[in-house]
XYZ file of C-alpha atoms in Angstrom:
614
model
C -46.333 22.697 -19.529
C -43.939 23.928 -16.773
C -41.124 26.403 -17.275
C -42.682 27.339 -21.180
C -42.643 31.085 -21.755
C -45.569 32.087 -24.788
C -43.308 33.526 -27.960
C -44.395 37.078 -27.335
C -42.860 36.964 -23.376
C -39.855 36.060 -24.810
C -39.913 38.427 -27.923
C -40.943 41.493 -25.390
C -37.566 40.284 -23.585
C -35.252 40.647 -26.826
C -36.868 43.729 -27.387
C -36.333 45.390 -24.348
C -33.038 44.341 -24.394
C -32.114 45.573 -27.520
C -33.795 49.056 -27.275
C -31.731 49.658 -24.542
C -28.548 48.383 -26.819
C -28.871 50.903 -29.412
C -29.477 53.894 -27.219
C -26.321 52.887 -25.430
C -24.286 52.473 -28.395
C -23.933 55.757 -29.239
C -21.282 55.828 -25.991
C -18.549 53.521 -28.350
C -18.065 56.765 -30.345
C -16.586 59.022 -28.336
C -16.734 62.810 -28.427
C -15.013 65.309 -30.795
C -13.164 68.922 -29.528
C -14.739 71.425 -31.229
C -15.856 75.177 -30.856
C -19.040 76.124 -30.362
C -20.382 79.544 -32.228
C -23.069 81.195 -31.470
C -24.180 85.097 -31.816
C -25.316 87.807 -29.781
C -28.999 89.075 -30.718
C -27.261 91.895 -32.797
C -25.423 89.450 -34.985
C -26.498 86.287 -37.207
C -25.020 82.873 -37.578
C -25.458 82.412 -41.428
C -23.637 80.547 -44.270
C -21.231 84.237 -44.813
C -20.272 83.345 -40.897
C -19.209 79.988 -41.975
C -17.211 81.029 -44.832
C -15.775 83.390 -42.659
C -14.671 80.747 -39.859
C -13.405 78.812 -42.048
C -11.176 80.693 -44.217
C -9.584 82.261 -41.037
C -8.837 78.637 -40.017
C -7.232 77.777 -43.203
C -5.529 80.705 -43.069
C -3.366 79.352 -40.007
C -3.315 75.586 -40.865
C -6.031 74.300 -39.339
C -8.061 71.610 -40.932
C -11.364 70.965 -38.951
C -13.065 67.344 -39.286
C -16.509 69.597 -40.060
C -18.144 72.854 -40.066
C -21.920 72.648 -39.591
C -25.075 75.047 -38.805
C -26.919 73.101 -36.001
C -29.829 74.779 -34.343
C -28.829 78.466 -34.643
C -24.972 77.780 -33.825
C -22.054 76.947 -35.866
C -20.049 73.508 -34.166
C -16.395 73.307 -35.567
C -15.068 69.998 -34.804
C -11.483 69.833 -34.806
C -8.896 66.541 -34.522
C -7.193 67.514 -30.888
C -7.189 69.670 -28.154
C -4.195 71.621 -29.192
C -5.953 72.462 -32.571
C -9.282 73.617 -30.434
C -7.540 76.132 -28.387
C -5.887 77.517 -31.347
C -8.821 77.379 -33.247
C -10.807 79.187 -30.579
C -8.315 82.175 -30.522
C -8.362 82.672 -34.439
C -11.988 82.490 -34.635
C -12.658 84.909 -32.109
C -10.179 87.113 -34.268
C -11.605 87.015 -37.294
C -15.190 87.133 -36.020
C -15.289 89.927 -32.942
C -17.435 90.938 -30.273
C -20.778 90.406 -31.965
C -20.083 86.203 -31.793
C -19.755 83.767 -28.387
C -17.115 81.530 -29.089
C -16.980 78.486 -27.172
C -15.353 75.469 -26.235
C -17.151 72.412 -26.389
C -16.656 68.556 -26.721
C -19.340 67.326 -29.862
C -20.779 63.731 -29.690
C -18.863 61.826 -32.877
C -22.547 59.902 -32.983
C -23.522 58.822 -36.593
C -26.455 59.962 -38.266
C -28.211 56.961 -38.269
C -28.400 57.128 -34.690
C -29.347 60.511 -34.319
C -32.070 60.109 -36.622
C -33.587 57.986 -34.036
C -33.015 60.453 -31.182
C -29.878 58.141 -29.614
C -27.327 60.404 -28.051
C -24.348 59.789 -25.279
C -24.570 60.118 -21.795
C -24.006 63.664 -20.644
C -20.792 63.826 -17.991
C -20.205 65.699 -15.289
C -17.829 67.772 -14.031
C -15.887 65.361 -12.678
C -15.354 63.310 -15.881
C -15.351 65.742 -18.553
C -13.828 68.979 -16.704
C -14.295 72.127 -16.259
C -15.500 74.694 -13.249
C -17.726 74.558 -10.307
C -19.091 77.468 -8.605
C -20.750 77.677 -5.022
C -22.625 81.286 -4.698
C -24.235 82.685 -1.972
C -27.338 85.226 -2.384
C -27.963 87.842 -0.079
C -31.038 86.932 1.224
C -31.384 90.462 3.629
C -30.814 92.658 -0.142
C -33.648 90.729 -1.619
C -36.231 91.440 1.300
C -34.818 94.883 1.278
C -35.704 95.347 -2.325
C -39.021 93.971 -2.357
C -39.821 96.449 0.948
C -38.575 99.328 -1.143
C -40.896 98.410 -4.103
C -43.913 98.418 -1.576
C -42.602 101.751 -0.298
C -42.293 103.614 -3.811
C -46.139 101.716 -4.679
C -47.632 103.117 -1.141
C -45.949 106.804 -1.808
C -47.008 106.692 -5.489
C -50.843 105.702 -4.680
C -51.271 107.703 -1.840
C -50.195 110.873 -4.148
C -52.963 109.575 -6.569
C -55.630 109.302 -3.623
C -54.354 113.218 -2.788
C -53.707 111.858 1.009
C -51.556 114.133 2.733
C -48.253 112.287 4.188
C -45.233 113.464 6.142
C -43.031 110.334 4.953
C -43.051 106.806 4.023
C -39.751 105.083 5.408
C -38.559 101.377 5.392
C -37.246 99.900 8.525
C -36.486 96.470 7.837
C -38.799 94.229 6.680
C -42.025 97.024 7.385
C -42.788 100.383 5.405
C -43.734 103.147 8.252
C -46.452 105.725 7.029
C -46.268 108.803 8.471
C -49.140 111.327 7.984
C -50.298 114.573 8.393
C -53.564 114.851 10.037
C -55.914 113.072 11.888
C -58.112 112.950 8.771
C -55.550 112.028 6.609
C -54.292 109.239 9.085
C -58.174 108.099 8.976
C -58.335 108.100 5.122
C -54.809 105.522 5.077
C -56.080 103.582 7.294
C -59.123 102.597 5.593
C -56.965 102.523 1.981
C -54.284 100.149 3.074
C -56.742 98.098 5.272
C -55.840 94.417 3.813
C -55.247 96.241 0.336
C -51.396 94.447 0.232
C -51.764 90.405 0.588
C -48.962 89.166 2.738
C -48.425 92.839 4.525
C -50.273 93.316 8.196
C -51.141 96.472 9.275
C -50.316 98.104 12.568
C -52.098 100.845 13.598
C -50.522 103.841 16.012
C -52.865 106.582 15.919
C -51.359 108.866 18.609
C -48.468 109.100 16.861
C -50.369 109.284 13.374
C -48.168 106.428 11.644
C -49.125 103.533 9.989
C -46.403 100.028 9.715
C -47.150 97.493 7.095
C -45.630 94.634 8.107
C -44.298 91.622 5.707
C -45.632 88.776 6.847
C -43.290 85.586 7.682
C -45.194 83.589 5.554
C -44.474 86.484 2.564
C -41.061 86.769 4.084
C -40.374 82.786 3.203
C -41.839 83.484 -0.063
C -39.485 86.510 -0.955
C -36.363 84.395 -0.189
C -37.757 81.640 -2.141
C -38.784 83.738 -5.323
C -34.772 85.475 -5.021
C -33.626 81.811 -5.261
C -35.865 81.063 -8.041
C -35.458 84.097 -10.032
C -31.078 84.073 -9.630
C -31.114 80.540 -10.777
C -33.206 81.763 -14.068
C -30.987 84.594 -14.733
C -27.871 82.431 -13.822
C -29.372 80.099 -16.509
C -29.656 83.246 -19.070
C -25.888 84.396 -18.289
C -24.728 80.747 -19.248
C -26.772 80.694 -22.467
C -24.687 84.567 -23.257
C -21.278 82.465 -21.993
C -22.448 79.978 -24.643
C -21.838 76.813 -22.414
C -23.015 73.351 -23.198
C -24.915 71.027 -21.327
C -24.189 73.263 -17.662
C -25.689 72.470 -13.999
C -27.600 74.630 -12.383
C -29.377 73.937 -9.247
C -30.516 75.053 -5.891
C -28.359 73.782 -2.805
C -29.953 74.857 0.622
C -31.526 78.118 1.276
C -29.537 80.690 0.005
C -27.242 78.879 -1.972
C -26.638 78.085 -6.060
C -24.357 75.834 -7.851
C -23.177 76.522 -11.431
C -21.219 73.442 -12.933
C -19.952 74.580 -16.528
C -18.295 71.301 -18.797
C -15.799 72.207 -20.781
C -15.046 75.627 -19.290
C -11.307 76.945 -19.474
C -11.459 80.505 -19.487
C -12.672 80.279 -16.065
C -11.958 83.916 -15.562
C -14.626 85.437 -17.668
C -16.535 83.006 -16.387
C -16.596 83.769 -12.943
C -16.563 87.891 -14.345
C -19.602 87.202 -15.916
C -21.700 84.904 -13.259
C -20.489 86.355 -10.048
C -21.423 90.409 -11.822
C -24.409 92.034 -9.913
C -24.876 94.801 -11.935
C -28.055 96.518 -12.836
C -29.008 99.891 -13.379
C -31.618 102.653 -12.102
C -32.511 105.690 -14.044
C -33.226 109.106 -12.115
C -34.177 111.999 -12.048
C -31.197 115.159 -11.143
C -32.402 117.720 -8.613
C -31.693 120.350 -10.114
C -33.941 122.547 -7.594
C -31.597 121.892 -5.049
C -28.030 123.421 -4.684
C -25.228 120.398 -5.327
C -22.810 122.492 -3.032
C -25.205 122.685 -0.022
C -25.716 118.935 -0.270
C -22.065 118.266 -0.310
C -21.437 120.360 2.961
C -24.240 117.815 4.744
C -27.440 119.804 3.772
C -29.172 117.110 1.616
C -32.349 118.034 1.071
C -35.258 115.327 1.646
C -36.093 113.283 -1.100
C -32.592 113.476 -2.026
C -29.708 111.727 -2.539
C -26.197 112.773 -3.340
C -24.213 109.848 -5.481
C -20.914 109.778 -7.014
C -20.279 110.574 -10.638
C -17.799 108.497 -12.682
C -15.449 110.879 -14.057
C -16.580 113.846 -13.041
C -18.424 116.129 -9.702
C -20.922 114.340 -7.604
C -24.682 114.637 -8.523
C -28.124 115.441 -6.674
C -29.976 112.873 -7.371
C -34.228 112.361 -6.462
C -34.738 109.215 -5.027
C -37.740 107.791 -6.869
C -36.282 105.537 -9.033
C -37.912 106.063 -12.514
C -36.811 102.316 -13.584
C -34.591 99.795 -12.402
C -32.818 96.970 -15.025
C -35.282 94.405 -14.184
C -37.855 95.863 -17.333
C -34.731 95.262 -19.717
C -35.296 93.159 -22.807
C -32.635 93.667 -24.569
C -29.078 95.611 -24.960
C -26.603 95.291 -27.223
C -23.467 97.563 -27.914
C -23.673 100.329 -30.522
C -21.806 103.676 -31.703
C -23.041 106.780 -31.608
C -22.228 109.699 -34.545
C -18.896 110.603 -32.679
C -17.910 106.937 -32.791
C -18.157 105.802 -28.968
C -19.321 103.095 -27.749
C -22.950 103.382 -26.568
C -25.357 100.741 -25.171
C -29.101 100.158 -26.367
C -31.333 99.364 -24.517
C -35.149 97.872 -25.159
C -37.559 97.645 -22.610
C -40.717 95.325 -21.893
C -44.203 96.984 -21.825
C -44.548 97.956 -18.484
C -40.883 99.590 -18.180
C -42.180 101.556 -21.396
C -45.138 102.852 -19.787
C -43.272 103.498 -17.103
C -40.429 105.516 -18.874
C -42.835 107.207 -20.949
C -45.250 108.905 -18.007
C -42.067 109.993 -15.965
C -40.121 111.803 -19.438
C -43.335 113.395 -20.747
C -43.572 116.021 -17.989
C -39.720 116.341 -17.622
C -38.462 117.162 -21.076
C -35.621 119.430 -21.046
C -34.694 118.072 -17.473
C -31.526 116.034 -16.977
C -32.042 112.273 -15.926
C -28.747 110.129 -14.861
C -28.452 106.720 -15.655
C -27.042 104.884 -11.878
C -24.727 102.020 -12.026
C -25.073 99.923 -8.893
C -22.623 96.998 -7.927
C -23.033 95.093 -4.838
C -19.213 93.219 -3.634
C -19.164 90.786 -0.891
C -16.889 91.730 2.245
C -15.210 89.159 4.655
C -17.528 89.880 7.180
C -20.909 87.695 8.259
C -23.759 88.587 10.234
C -24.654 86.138 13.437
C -26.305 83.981 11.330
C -23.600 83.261 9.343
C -24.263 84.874 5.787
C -21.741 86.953 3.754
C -22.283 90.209 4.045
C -22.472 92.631 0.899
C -21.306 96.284 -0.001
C -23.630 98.676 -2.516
C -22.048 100.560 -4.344
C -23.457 103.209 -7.020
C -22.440 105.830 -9.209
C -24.251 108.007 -11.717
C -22.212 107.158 -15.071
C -24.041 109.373 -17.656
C -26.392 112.353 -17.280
C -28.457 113.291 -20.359
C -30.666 116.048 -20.876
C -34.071 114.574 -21.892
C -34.883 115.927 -25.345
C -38.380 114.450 -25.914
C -40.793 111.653 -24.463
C -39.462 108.736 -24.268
C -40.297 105.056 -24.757
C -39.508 101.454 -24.757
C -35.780 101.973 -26.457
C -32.904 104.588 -25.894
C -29.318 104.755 -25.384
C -26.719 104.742 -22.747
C -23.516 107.023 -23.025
C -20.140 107.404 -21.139
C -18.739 104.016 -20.740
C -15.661 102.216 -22.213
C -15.872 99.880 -25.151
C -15.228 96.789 -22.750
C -17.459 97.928 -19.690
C -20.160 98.916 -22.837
C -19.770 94.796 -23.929
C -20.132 93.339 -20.571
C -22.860 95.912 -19.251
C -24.762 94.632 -22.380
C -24.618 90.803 -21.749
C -25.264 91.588 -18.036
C -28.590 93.622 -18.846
C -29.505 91.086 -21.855
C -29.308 88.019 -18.952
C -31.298 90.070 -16.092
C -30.227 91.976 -13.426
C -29.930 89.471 -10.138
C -33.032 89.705 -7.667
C -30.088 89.520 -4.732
C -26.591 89.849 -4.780
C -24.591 86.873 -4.863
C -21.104 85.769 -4.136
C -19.309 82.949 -5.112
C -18.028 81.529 -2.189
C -16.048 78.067 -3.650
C -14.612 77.611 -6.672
C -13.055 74.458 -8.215
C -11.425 73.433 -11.695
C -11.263 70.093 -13.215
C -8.948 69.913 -16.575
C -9.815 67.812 -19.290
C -6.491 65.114 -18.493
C -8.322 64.639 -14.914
C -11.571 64.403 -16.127
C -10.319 61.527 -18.816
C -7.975 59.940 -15.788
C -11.384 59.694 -13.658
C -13.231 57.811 -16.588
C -10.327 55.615 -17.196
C -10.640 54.850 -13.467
C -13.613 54.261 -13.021
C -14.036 52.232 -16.266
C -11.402 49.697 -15.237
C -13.361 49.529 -11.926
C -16.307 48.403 -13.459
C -14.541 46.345 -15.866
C -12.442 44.409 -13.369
C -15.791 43.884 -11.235
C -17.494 42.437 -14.051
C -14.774 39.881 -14.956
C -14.306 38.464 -11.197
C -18.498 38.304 -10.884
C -18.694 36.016 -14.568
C -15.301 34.340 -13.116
C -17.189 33.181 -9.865
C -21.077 32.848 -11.517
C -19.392 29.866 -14.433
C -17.261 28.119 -11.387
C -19.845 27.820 -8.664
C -23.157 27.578 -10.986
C -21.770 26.182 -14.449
C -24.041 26.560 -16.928
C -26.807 28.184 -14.843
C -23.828 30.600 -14.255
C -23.193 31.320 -17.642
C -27.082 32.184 -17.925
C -26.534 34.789 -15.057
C -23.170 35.918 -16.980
C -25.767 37.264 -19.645
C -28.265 38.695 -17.724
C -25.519 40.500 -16.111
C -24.368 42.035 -19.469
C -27.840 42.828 -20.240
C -28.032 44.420 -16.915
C -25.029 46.706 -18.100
C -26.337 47.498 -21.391
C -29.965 48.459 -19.948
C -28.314 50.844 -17.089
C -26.211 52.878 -19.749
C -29.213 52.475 -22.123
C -31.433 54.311 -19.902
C -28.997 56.368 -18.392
C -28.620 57.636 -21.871
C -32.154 58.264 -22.748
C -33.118 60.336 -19.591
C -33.382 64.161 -20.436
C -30.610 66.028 -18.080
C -29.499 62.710 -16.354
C -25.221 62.920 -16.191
C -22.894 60.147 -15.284
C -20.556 61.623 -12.286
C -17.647 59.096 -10.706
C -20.071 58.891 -7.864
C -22.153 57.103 -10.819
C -19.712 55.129 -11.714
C -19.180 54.012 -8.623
C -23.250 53.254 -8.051
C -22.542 51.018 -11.542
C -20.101 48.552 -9.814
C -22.198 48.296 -7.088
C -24.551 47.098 -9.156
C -22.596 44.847 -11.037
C -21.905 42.826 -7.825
C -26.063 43.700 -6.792
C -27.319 42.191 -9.987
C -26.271 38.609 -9.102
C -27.696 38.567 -5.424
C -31.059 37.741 -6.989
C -29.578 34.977 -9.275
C -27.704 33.547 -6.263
C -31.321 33.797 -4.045
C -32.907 31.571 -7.418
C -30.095 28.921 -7.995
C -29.836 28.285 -4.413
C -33.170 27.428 -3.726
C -33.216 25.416 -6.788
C -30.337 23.095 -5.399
C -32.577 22.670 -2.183
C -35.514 22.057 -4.442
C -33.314 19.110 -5.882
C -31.829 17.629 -2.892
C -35.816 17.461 -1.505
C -36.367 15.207 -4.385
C -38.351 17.674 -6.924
C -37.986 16.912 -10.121
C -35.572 19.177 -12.031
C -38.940 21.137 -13.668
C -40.112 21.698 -10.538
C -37.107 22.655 -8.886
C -36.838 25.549 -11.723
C -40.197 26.090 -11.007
C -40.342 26.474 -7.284
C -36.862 27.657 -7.352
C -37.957 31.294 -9.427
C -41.660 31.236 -7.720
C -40.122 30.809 -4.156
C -37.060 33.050 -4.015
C -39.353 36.054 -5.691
C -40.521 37.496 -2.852
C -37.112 37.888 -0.882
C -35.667 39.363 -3.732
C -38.151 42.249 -4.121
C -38.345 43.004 -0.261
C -34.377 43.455 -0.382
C -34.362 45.553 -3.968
C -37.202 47.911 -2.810
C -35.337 48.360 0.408
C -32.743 49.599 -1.395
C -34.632 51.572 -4.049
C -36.178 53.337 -0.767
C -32.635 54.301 0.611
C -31.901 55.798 -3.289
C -34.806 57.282 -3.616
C -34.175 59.439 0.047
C -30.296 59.714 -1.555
C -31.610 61.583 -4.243
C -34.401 63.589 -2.749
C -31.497 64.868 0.362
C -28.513 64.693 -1.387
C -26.992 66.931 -3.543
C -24.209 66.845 -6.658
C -22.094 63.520 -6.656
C -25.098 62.127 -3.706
C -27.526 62.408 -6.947
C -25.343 60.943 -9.344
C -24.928 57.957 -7.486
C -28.541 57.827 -6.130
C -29.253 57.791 -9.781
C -26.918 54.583 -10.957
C -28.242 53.006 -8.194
C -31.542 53.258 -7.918
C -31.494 52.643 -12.414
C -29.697 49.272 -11.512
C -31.638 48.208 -9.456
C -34.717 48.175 -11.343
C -32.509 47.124 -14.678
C -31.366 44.026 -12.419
C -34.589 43.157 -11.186
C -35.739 42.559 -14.577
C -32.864 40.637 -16.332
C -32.140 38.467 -12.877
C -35.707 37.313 -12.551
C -37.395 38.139 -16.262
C -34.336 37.543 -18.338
C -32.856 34.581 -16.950
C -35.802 32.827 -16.690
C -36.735 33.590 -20.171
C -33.154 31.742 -21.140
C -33.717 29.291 -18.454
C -37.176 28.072 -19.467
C -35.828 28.602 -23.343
C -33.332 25.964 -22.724
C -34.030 23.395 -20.233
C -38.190 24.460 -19.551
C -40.343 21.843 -20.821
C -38.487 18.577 -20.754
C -37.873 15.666 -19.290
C -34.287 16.135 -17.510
C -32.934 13.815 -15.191
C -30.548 16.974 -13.705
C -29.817 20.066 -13.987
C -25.862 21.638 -14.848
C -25.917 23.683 -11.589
């Protein structure tokens, strides 16, 4: 029989359909302002903390809609956004340094839909507010660091193979051997012969020196591994900031974007992301004379190096350990009461701590602060251009073999708290500057969803307005594959991991709206020239869908293509609107061919008409 769907066509339909309803219904409910708790690794979140939290906020009036543990944080929702800044303030009073208090906006979803994993679209920046940073690394700091690496390993082996060297120096992106003798030059040779994988070797035997040269190939991988390993430690700084929901993503070559919802104190923000300290422990020189050094005579192997707070210090320059072998630091006090920071290391920096203290015990080692600051300047290729500085911050007199955990002394209470975090999140691979910086409060954020809602709104109505006038009922029928089409794009939208609606993705939504009914048009046309050829009303429906199908999926896929490159090239709002559209596409696809023919043949398929209402 023409134009019959079987039952479980038309039940897979309703399904779909109304999958796609209840993960978008969690959207109606709206979102709650609330403070987010969560503690540092030297502190718990327990039911004491929420006793705690919420006395202090009874004790200034504040009645919070709910306090609840939820996976290892405390979320405090409150009724306004006046009563979360307040709120925020006392509870970082009563609690202290140990605890990350946040602001945060809570999904008000009910438990009956969370039970079945429905949650709200995330929003961007745009919509919710909050701060967007644009950094730039210094790619030229991370190839100089990886160089220096390869030119403490190549000193440090050739010691152990007892081959007689001059110096080892780093010019650029290639560590220069210098040795002795013609039989030591023979024995290096032979040892660093295609021992380092992306390093070439150039030999200059006249002159007795040796150049290990980084490859371009490793030199594209070094600038690729310092994007890749900022954006991780970017990632772990958040987590310490305690955001929710942040962007964090790779934009060109030596660029990062950081988008944190939500974010108002967007000073300690930026303190905390844009920071580039680490830390490198040597050893003092204390063969040398300090004075002679200061008058210009630094001995080789030397370095002389600010102290904070007090004379400048001879330092060696093998660095004993640098921050990237922290695990772990929190703040502490030591028996006089100052503040102190505690450090853990991983295996290897334990190793390595351990074989350089246990032949050096009773010999001072200083702990280095280094900082690198942008300057206004750029090189000719156009990058920012960075400062180091370092100073020696505490010297300590080692009094036994050390390991995998000791303490750092002579900083302030507040430089001890942020050096912590800092050295908990990772010490950055390159330095990195934040170059842009925009805000977006809350009241613009909700004026942009207003917006855009009545844009979509107002979109819809005229589209249903023209589909019932020019198609009558066959318009109605394309009236409710349109609201399907709606319900299936927030639907999905909605059950993507990391997907966020941006105002560019609002606006890729009422593009769609008008989209979705280009394929109904293409179908309802060619059913009226079906009928004015004399078909009979089945087989006008028939011919009508069968005919128009393969015009409608050349032009859809064409335009799924040009999303698809949006996405893959663009970047931020590009994305967001890539992703709308490319989502209703496909959505419309399905409820302008599928769904209306499914009400279609439900209604009219199957008998004997003598016309059709379109």
């Amino acid at each position: 029989m023409l134009n019959k769907y079987p039952l479980w066509k038309n039940l897979l339909v309703i399904f779909i359909v109304l999958v796609a309803a209840l993960y978008a219904l969690p959207n109606i409910y709206g979102e709650d302002p609330a403070v987010q708790v969560s503690a540092n690794r030297n502190a718990t979140i327990d039911t004491s903390t929420m006793d705690r939290v919420k006395s202090s906020l009874e004790n200034v009036g504040i009645q919070a809609k709910s306090i609840a543990l939820e996976e290892e944080q405390l979320l405090v929702r409150l009724n306004s956004d006046d009563e979360q800044l307040k709120a925020r303030e006392t509870i970082l009073d009563s609690l202290g340094d140990n605890y990350i208090v946040a602001l945060n906006l809570a999904p008000a979803t009910p438990e009956w839909l969370k039970s079945v994993g429905a949650q709200p679209m995330k929003l961007g920046l745009d919509l919710r507010g909050g701060v967007h940073f644009l950094m730039e690394i210094d790619m030229d700091e991370a190839v100089r660091k990886i160089v220096d690496g390869m030119k403490d390993t190549i000193r440090t082996e050739l010691r152990e193979e007892r081959i007689r060297y001059s110096a080892v120096r780093v010019d650029d992106t290639t560590v220069e051997v210098e040795l002795r003798t013609d039989e030591a030059y023979a024995e290096a040779a032979s040892y660093l012969d295609g021992r380092y994988q992306g390093y070439n070797l150039v030999e200059d035997e006249e002159n007795r020196l040796l150049q290990l040269q980084m490859s371009d190939q490793k030199l594209a991988e070094t600038r690729d591994y310092a994007v890749s390993q900022n954006i991780t430690i970017m990632r772990n700084r958040v987590n310490e900031l305690g955001v929710a929901e942040p962007v964090i993503q790779r934009q060109g070559s030596n660029r990062i974007v950081v988008e944190l919802p939500g974010v108002q104190d967007t000073a300690r923000a930026k303190e905390i992301l844009g920071a580039t300290a680490t830390l490198e422990f040597r050893m003092v020189d204390s063969e040398n004379d300090v004075r002679d050094a200061v008058n210009g005579r630094v001995p080789f192997g030397s370095e002389l190096m600010p102290m904070r707070d007090g004379p400048q210090q001879l330092l060696k320059e093998d660095v004993i350990l640098t921050g990237d072998h922290i695990v772990n630091a929190g703040v502490g006090y030591d028996e006089y009461n100052r503040p102190q920071v505690n450090i853990t290391l991983d295996g290897a920096g334990g190793n390595k701590m351990s074989m350089a203290t246990k032949d050096n015990v009773g010999q001072p080692m200083a702990t280095v602060f280094i900082e690198y600051k942008a300057t206004d300047e750029r090189d000719e290729e156009g990058n920012l251009q960075f400062t180091k500085n370092a100073e020696v911050i505490n010297v300590a007199t080692i009094q036994s073999r050390l390991g995998s955990s000791f303490r750092i002394t002579g900083v302030g209470a507040n430089e001890a708290q942020n050096l912590a975090l800092l050295l908990r999140a990772g010490a950055l691979i390159a330095p990195i500057q934040i170059v842009e910086e925009r805000t977006v409060g809350p009241s613009l954020g909700q004026q942009n969803i207003d917006s855009g809602t009545q844009a979509i709104f107002w979109g819809f109505v005229l589209v249903l307005a023209f589909m019932v006038l020019y198609y009558k009922k066959f318009g109605l029928v394309a009236n409710c594959a349109l609201a399907a089409n709606l319900v299936l794009i927030i639907g999905v939208m909605s059950m993507i991991p990391g997907a966020t609606l941006t105002l560019p993705g609002m606006a890729g939504i009422v593009l769609t709206v008008g989209m979705a009914v280009d394929a109904n048009v293409l179908i309802f046309e060619r059913i009226r020239e079906e009928i004015k050829s004399k078909r009979s009303p089945q087989q006008a429906i028939h011919h009508g869908y069968d005919s128009a199908l393969s015009t409608i999926a050349d032009a859809n896929v064409t335009t799924l293509i040009a999303a698809i490159i949006l996405f893959a090239v663009g970047n931020g709002p590009i994305k967001g609107f890539a992703i709308t559209l490319a989502i209703g596409i496909i959505t419309s696809m399905f409820t302008a061919i599928v769904g209306t023919r499914a009400i279609v043949n439900s209604v009219w398929g199957g008998k004997k008409l003598s016309k059709l209402p379109i």
